[in-house]
Coordinates of C-alpha atoms and ligand atoms in Angstrom, one line a residue:
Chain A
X30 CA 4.4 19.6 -14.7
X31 CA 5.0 18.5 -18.3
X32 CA 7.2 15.6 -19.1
X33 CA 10.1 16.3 -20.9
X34 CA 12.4 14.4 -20.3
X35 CA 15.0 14.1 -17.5
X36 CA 17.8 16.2 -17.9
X37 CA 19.2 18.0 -21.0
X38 CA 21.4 16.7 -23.9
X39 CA 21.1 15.7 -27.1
X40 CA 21.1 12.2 -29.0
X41 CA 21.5 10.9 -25.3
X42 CA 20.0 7.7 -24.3
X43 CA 16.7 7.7 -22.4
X44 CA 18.1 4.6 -20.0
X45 CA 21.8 3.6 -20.1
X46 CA 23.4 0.2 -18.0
X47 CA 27.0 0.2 -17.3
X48 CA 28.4 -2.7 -15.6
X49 CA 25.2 -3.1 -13.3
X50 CA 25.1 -5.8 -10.7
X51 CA 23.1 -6.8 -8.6
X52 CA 23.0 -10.0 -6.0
X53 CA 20.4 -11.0 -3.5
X54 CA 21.2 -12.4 0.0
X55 CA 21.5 -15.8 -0.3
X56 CA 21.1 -16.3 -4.1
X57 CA 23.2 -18.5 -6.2
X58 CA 24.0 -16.3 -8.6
X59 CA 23.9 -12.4 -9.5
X60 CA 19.8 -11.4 -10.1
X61 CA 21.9 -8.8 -12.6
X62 CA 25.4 -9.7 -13.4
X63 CA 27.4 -6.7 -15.2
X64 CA 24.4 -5.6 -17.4
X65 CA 25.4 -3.0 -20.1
X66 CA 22.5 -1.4 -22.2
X67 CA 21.8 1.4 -24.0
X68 CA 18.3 2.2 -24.7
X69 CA 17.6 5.4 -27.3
X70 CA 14.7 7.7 -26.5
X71 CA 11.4 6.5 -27.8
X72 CA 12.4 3.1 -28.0
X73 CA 9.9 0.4 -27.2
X74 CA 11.8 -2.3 -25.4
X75 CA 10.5 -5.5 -24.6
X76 CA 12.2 -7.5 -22.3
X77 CA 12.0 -11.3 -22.4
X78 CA 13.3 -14.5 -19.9
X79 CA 12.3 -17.2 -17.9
X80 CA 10.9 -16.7 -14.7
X81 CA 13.6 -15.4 -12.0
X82 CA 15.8 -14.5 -14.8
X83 CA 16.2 -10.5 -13.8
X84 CA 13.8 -8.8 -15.5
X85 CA 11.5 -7.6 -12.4
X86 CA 14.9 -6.6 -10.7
X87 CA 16.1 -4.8 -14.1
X88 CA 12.9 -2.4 -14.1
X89 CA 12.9 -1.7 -10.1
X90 CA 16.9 -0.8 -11.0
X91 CA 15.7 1.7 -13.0
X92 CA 13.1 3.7 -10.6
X93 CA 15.6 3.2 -7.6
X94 CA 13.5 0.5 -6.0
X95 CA 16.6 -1.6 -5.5
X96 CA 19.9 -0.1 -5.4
X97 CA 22.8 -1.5 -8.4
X98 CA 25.9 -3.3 -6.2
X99 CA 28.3 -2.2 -8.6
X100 CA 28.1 0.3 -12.0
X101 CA 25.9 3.0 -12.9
X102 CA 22.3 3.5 -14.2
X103 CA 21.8 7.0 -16.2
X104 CA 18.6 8.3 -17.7
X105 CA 19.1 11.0 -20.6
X106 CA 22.8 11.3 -19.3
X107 CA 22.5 11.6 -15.7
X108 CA 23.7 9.4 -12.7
X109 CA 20.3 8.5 -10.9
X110 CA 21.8 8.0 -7.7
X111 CA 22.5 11.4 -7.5
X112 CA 19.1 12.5 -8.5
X113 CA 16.1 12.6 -5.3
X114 CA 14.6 9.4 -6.0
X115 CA 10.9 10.7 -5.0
X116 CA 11.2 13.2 -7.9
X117 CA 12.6 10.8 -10.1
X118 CA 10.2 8.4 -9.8
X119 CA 7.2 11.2 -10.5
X120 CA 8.9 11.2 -14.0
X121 CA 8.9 7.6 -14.7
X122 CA 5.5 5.3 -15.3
X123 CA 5.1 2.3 -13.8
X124 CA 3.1 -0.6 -14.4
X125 CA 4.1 -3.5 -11.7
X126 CA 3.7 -7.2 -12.0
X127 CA 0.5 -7.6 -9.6
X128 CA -1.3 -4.9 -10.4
X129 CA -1.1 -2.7 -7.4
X130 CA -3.8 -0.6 -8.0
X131 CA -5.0 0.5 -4.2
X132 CA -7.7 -1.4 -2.7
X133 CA -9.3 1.5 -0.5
X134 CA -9.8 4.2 -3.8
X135 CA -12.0 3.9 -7.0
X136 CA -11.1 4.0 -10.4
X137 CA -10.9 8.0 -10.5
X138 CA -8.6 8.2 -7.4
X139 CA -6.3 5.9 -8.2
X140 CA -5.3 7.5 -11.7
X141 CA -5.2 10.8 -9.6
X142 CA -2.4 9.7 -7.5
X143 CA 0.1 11.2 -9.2
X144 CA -1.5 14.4 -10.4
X145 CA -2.6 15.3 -6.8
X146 CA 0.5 14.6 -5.6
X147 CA 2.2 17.3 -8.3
X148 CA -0.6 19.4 -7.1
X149 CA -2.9 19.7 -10.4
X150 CA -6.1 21.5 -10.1
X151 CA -9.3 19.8 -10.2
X152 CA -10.4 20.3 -14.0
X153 CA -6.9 19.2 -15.0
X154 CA -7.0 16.1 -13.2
X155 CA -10.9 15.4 -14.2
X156 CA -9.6 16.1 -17.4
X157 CA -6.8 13.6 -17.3
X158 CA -8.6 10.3 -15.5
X159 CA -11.3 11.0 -18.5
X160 CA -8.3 11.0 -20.8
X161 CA -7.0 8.0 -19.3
X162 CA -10.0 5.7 -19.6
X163 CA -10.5 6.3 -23.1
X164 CA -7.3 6.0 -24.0
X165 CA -7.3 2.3 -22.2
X166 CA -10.9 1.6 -24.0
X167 CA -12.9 1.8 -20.6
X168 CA -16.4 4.0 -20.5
X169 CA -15.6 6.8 -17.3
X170 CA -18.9 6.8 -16.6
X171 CA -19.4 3.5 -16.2
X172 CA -16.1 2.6 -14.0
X173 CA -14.6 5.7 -12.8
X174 CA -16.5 5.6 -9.4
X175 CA -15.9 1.8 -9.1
X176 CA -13.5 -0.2 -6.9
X177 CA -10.8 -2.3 -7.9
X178 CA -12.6 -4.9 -6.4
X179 CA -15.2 -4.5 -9.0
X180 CA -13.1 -4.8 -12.0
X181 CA -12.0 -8.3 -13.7
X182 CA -8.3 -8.9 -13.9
X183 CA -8.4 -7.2 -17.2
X184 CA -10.0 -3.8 -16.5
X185 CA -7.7 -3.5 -13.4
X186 CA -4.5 -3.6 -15.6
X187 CA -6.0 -1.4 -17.6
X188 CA -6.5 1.0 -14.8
X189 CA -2.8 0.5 -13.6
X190 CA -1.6 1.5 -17.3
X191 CA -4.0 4.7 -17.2
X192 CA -2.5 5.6 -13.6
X193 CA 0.9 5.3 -15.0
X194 CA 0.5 7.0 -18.1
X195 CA -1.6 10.0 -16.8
X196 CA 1.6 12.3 -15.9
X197 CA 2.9 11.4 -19.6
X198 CA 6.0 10.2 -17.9
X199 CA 9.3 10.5 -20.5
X200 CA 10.0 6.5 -19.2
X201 CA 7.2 3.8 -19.2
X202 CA 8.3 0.7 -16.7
X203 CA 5.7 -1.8 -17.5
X204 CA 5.9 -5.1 -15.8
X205 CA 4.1 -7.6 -17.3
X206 CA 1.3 -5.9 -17.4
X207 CA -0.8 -8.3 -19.3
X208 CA 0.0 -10.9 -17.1
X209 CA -3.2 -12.6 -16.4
X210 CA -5.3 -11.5 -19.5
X211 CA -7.0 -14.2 -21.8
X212 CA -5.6 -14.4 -25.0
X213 CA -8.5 -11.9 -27.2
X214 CA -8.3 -9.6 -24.7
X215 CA -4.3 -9.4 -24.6
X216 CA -4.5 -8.7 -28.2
X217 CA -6.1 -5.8 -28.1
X218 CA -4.3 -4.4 -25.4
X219 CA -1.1 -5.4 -27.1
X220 CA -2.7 -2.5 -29.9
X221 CA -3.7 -0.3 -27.9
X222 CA 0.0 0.0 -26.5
X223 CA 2.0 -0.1 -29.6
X224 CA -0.6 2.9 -30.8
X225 CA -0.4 5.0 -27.5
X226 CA 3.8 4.3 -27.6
X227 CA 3.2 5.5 -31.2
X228 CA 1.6 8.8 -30.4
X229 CA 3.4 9.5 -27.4
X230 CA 7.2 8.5 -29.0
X231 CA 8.1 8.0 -25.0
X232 CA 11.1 5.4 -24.1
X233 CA 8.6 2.1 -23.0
X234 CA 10.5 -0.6 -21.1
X235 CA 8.1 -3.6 -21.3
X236 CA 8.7 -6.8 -19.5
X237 CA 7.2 -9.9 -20.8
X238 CA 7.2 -14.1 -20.3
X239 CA 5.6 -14.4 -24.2
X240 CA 8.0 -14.0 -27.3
X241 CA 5.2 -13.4 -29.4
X242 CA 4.3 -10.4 -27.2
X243 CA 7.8 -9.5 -27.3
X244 CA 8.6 -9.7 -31.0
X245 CA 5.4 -7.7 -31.9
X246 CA 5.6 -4.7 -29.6
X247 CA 9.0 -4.0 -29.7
X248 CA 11.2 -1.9 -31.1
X249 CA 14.4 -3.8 -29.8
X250 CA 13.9 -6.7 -27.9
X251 CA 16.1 -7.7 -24.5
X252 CA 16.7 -11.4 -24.4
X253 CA 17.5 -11.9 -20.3
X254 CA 18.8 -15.3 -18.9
X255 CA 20.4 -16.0 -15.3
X256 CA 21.2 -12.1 -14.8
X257 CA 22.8 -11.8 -18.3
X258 CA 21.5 -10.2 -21.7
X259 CA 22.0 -13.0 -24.1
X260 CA 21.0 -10.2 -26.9
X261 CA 19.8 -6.7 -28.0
X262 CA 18.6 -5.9 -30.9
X263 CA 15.6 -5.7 -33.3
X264 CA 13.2 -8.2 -33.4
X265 CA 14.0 -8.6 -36.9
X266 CA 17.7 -9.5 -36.0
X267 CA 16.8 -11.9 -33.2
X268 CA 14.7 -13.9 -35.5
X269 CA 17.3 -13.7 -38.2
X270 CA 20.5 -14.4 -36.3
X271 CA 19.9 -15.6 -32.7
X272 CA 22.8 -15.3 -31.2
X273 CA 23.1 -18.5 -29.6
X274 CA 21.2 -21.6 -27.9
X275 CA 19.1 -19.8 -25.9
X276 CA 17.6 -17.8 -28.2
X277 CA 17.8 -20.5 -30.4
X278 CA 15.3 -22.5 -28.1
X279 CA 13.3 -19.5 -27.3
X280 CA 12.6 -19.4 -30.9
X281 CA 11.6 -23.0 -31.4
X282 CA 8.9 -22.4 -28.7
X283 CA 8.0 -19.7 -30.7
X284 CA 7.4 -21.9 -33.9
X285 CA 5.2 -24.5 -31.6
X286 CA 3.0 -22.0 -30.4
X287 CA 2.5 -20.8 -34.0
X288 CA 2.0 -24.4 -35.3
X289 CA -0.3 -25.2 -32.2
X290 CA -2.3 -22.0 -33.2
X291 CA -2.6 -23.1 -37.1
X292 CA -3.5 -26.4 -36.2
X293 CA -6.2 -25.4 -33.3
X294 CA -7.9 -22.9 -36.4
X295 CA -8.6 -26.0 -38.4
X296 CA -10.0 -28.0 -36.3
Chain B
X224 CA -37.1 1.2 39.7
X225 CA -37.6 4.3 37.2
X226 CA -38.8 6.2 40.9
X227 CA -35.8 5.4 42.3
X228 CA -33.8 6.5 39.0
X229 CA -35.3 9.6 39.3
X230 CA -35.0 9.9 42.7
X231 CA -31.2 9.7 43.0
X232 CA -30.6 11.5 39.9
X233 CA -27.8 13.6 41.2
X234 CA -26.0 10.6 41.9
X235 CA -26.6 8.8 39.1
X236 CA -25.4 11.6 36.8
X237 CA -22.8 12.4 38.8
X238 CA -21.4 8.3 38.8
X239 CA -21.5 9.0 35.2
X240 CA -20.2 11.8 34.3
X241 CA -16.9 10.7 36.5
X242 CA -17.1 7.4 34.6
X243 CA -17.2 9.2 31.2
X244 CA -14.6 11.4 32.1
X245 CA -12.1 8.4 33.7
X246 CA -12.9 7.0 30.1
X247 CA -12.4 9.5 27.8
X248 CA -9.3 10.7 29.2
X249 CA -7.9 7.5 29.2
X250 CA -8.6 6.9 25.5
X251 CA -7.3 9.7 24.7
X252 CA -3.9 9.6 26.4
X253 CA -3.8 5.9 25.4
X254 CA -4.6 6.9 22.0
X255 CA -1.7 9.0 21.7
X256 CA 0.6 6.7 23.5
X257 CA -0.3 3.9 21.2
X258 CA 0.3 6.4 18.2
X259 CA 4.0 7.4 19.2
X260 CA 4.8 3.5 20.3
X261 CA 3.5 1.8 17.2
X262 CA 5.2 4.5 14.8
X263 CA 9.0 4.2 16.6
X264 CA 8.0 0.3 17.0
X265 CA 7.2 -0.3 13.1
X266 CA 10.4 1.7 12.6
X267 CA 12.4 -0.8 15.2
X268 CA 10.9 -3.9 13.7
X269 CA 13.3 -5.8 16.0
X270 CA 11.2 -4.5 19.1
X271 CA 8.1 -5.3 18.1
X272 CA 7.2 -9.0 19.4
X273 CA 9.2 -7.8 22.8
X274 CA 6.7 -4.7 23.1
X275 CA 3.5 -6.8 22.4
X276 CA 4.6 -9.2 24.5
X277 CA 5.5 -6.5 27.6
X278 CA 1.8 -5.3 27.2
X279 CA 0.0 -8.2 26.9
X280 CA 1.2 -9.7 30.2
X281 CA 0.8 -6.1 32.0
X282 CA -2.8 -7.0 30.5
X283 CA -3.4 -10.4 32.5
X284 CA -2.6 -9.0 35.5
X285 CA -6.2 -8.5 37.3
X286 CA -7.5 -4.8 37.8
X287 CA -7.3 -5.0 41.4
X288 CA -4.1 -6.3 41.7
X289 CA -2.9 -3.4 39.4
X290 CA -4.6 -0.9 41.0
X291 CA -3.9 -1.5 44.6
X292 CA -0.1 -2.1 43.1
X293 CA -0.2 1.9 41.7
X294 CA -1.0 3.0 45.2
X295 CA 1.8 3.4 46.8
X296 CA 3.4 4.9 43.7
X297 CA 0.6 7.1 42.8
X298 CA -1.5 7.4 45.8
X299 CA -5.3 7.0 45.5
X300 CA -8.1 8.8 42.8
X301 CA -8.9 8.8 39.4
X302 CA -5.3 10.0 37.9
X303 CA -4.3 6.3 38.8
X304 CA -7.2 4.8 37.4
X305 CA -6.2 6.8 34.3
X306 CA -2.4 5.4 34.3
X307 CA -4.0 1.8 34.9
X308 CA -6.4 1.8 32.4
X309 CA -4.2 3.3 29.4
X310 CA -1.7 0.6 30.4
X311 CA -4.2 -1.5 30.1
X312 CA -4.8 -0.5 26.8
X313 CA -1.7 -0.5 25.3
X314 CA -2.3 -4.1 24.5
X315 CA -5.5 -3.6 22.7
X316 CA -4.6 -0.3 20.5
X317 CA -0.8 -1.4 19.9
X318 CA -1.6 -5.3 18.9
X319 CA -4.4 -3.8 15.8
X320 CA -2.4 -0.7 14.9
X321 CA 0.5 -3.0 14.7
X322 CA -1.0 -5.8 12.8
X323 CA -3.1 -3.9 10.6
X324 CA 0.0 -1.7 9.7
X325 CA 1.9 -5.1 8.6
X326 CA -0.9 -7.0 7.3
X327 CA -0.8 -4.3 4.0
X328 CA 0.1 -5.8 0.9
X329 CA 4.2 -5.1 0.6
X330 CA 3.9 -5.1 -3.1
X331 CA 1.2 -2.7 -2.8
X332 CA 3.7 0.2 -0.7
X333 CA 6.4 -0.4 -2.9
X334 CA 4.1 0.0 -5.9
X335 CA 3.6 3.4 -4.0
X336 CA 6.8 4.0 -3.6
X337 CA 7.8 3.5 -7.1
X338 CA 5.2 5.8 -8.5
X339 CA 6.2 9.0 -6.9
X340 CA 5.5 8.9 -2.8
X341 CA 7.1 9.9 -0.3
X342 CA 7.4 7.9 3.3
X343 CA 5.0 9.8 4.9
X344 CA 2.6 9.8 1.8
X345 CA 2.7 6.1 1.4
X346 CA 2.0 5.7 4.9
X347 CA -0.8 8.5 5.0
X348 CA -2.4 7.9 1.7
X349 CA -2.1 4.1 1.6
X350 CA -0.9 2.3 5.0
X351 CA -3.1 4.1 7.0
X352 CA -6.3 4.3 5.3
X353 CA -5.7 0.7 4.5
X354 CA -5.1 -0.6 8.1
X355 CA -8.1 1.9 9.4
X356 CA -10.9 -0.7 9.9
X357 CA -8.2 -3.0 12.0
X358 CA -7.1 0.1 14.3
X359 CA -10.7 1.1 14.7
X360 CA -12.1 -2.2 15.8
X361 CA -8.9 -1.8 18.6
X362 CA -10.4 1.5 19.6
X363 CA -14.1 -0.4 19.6
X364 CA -12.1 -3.1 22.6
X365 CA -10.1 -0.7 24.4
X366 CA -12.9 1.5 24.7
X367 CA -15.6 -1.7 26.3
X368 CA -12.5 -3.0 28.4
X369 CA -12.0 0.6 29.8
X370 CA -15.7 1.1 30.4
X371 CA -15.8 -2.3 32.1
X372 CA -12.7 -1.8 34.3
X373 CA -13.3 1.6 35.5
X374 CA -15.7 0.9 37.3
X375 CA -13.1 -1.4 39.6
X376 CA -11.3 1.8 39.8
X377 CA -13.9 2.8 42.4
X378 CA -11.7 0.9 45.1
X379 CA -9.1 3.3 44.6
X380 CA -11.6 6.2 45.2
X381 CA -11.6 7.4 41.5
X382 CA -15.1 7.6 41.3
X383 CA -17.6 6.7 38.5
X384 CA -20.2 3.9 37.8
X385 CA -17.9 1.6 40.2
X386 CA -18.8 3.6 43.6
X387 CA -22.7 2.9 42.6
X388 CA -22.0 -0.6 42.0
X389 CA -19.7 -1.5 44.9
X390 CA -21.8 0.5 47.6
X391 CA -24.9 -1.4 45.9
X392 CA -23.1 -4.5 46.5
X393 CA -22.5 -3.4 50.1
X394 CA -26.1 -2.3 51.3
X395 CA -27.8 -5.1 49.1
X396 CA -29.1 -2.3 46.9
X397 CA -30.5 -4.1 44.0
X398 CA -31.6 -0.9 42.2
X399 CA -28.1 0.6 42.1
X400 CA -26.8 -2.9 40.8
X401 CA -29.2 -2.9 38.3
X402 CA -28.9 0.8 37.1
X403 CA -25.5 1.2 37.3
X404 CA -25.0 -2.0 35.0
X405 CA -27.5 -0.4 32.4
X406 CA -26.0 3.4 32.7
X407 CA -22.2 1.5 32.0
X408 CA -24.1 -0.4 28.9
X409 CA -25.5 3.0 27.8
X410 CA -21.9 4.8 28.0
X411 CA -20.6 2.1 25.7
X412 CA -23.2 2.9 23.4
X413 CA -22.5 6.3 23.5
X414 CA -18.8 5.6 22.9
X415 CA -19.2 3.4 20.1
X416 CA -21.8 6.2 18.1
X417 CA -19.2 8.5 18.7
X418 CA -16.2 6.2 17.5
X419 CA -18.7 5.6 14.6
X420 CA -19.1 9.2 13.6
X421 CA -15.1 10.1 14.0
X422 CA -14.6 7.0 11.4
X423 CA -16.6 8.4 8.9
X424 CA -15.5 11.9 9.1
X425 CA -12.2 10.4 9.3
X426 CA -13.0 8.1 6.2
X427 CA -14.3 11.0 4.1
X428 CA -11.2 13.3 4.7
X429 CA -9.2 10.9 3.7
X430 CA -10.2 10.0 0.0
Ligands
ATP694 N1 13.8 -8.4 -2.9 C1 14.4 -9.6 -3.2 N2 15.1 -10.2 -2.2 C2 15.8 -11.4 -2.5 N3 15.8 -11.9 -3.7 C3 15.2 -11.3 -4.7 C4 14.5 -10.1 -4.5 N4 14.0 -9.7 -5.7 C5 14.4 -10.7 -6.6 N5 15.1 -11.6 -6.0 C6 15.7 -12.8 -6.7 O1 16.4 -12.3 -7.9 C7 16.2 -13.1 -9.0 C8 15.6 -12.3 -10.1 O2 14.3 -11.9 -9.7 P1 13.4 -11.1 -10.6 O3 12.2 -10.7 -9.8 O4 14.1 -10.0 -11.2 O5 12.9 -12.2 -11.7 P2 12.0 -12.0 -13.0 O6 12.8 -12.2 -14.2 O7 11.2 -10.8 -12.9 O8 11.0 -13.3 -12.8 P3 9.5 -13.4 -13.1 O9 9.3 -13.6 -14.5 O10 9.1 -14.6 -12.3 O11 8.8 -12.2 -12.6 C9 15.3 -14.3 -8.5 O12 16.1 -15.4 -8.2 C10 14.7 -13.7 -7.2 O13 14.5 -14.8 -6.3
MG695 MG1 9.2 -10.3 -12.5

């Protein structure tokens, strides 16, 4: 199966919000309260908030893990919840907060989930984990036959973006995905994303705790906070005009960390 | 001691052959049984505890006590021991499947989910295989407590290791005390290389 995208239409959006909530049992207020968005095909979003703001609950919207209260969710023009959700979610990546890769296959099996499931044959799928590990910068013969287990934190979430990216899904969900990286190592990663987004010109919906990160890989940047978009728009514009305290103060942080990193150089 | 082995042979082998029998029947039914439970009790989560809990004090009733209690519903021989023992079981096989079934990462079956699987695929390609080692170790149990309790199942005429033992017990026998412990230790080693070599086949097939 090749992965064009979901439905037919032209200049439609890959992922589209309209009035989407979303509350939890016994939550204060809405995890997503009436979220509108429109996100163009080959977009790289980045989506940025504090911790509990929405963002987890945004992506898993999107792949039907959690099911919108009110509104509706459309990718490339269509109504997901009237699209089979098992097939839906064979055309959508997805990268999730912890990881996830399974504990019981190696390397090599886990990217092959998906294509054994859509029934590849064998030289297509060998093909593809190959593929995969050099696109993500890791040796197959060195770690295709290993075991999560036997991977740092690093190499696994390298091994959870090859498994997601080995369909060439027309939507990447990627959930901080360079969550627990050290700071040399993120870097690179962060480049070897923007470059395979670059080649592939798929929609990428990336969520992330670090402006930095999100300012420098994305297209247009989400700014989340209590179940709300504060803003949308190019990273450009949100440095330029923040649109109000929040962002504000999200940028100040932004200025501290840069100082903090000057400062650290000259010692 | 080997003399007399040889000697009584034929009875030996018979004893054990009805033992095997008693416990490989029972396995298997309770096998099954524990199959069907566990997958309509991890799809009523609500029944769960109440199920375990049923079981477990069907368990801690004494052997005896059970098996003269099936008589007078099911009469004497080994059928009954059957029923007794794969009640018996239940506990064993439904408290691992159960809790190796739950103790999977959540994160880990919705990560599943969200790439692409279906129910049944999550639960065969990731559920399963991951709660395997926890369902086999309850096989390993049920299969030494059936062994062990069988041989009570000689009161109730079902035959087996039990009749060699008891009528040991009776004449003061020492050699059929003796060889009919070692001949139920040997069965359980036979068991368990067999339960060994179904893991592994079943471990290959699955990746
Ligand atoms: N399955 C759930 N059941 C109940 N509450 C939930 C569930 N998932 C999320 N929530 C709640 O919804 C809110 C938003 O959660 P969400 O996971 O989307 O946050 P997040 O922005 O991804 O946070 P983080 O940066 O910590 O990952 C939180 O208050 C959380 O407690
Ligand atoms: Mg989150």
């Amino acid at each position: 199966m090749t992965g064009g995208p979901l439905g037919k239409g032209e200049n439609m959006n890959a992922v589209e919000f309209e009035h989407v909530k979303k509350q939890f049992p016994r939550m204060g207020y809405m995890a997503l309260d009436d979220v509108n968005v429109q996100i163009n095909e080959g977009e790289f979003v980045t989506i940025l908030g504090s911790s509990g703001c929405g963002k987890t609950t945004f992506i898993k919207m999107i792949n039907r893990l959690y099911k919108p209260d009110f509104g509706h969710i459309r990718l490339f023009g269509k109504d997901i919840q009237n699209s089979n959700p098992v097939l839906l979610r064979r055309k959508i990546g997805y990268v999730i907060q912890q990881v996830g890769l399974f504990p019981h296959m190696t390397v090599a099996e886990n990217i092959a989930t998906i294509p054994r499931i859509l029934k590849w044959d064998k030289t297509k799928i060998e093909n593809g984990i190959e593929e995969m590990l050099q696109l993500v910068s890791l040796d197959p013969k060195e770690f295709r036959d290993r075991y999560p287990a036997q991977l740092s934190g690093g190499q696994q979430q390298r091994v959870g973006l090859a498994r997601a990216l080995v369909a060439n899904p027309p939507i990447m969900l990627l959930d901080e995905p360079f969550g627990a990286i050290d700071a040399i190592n993120r870097e690179n990663l962060q480049n070897e994303i923007k470059r395979i987004h670059a080649q592939s010109r798929k929609t990428y919906i990336f969520v992330t705790h670090d402006i930095r990160e999100a300012l420098k890989l994305g297209t247009k940047v989400i700014i989340m906070n209590k179940g709300h978009i504060i803003q949308y728009a190019s990273p450009k514009e949100i440095i330029n005009n923040p649109c109000d305290n929040f962002v504000i103060d999200l940028l100040k942080t932004l200025n501290i960390q840069n100082n903090y990193v000057i400062d650290g150089a000259g010692i | 001691m080997i003399n007399y082995f040889i000697k009584n042979f034929d009875m030996f082998g018979t004893a054990t052959l009805e033992h095997l029998w008693i416990v490989a029947v029972t396995l298997a039914i309770s096998v099954l049984l524990s199959t069907v439970l566990s997958y309509a009790l991890l799809r009523v989560k609500y029944l769960e505890d109440a199920a375990i809990q049923l079981f477990s004090a069907i368990y801690s009733i004494p052997s005896l006590a059970l098996f003269a209690l099936m008589i007078p519903v099911m009469g004497l021989g080994n059928m009954t021991a059957v029923v007794v023992l794969t009640l018996y079981n239940q506990f064993l096989l439904l408290r691992n499947i159960l809790s190796g079934m739950n103790s999977v990462d959540k994160n880990l079956l919705e990560a599943a989910t969200g790439m692409g699987m279906t129910n049944f695929q999550v639960v065969t390609r990731v559920q399963l295989p991951l709660a395997f080692p926890t369902i086999i170790a309850g096989i390993r149990l049920a299969i030494i407590s059936t062994t062990g309790i069988a041989t009570i199942a000689a009161c109730i005429n079902a035959g087996g290791l039990g009749t060699v033992l008891f009528s040991g017990m009776r004449t003061m026998n020492v050699y059929k005390i003796v060889w009919g412990t070692i001949l139920c230790a040997v069965i359980v080693l036979i068991e368990d290389l067999l339960l060994k070599m179904v893991e592994r086949k079943l471990r290959r097939g699955a990746c």
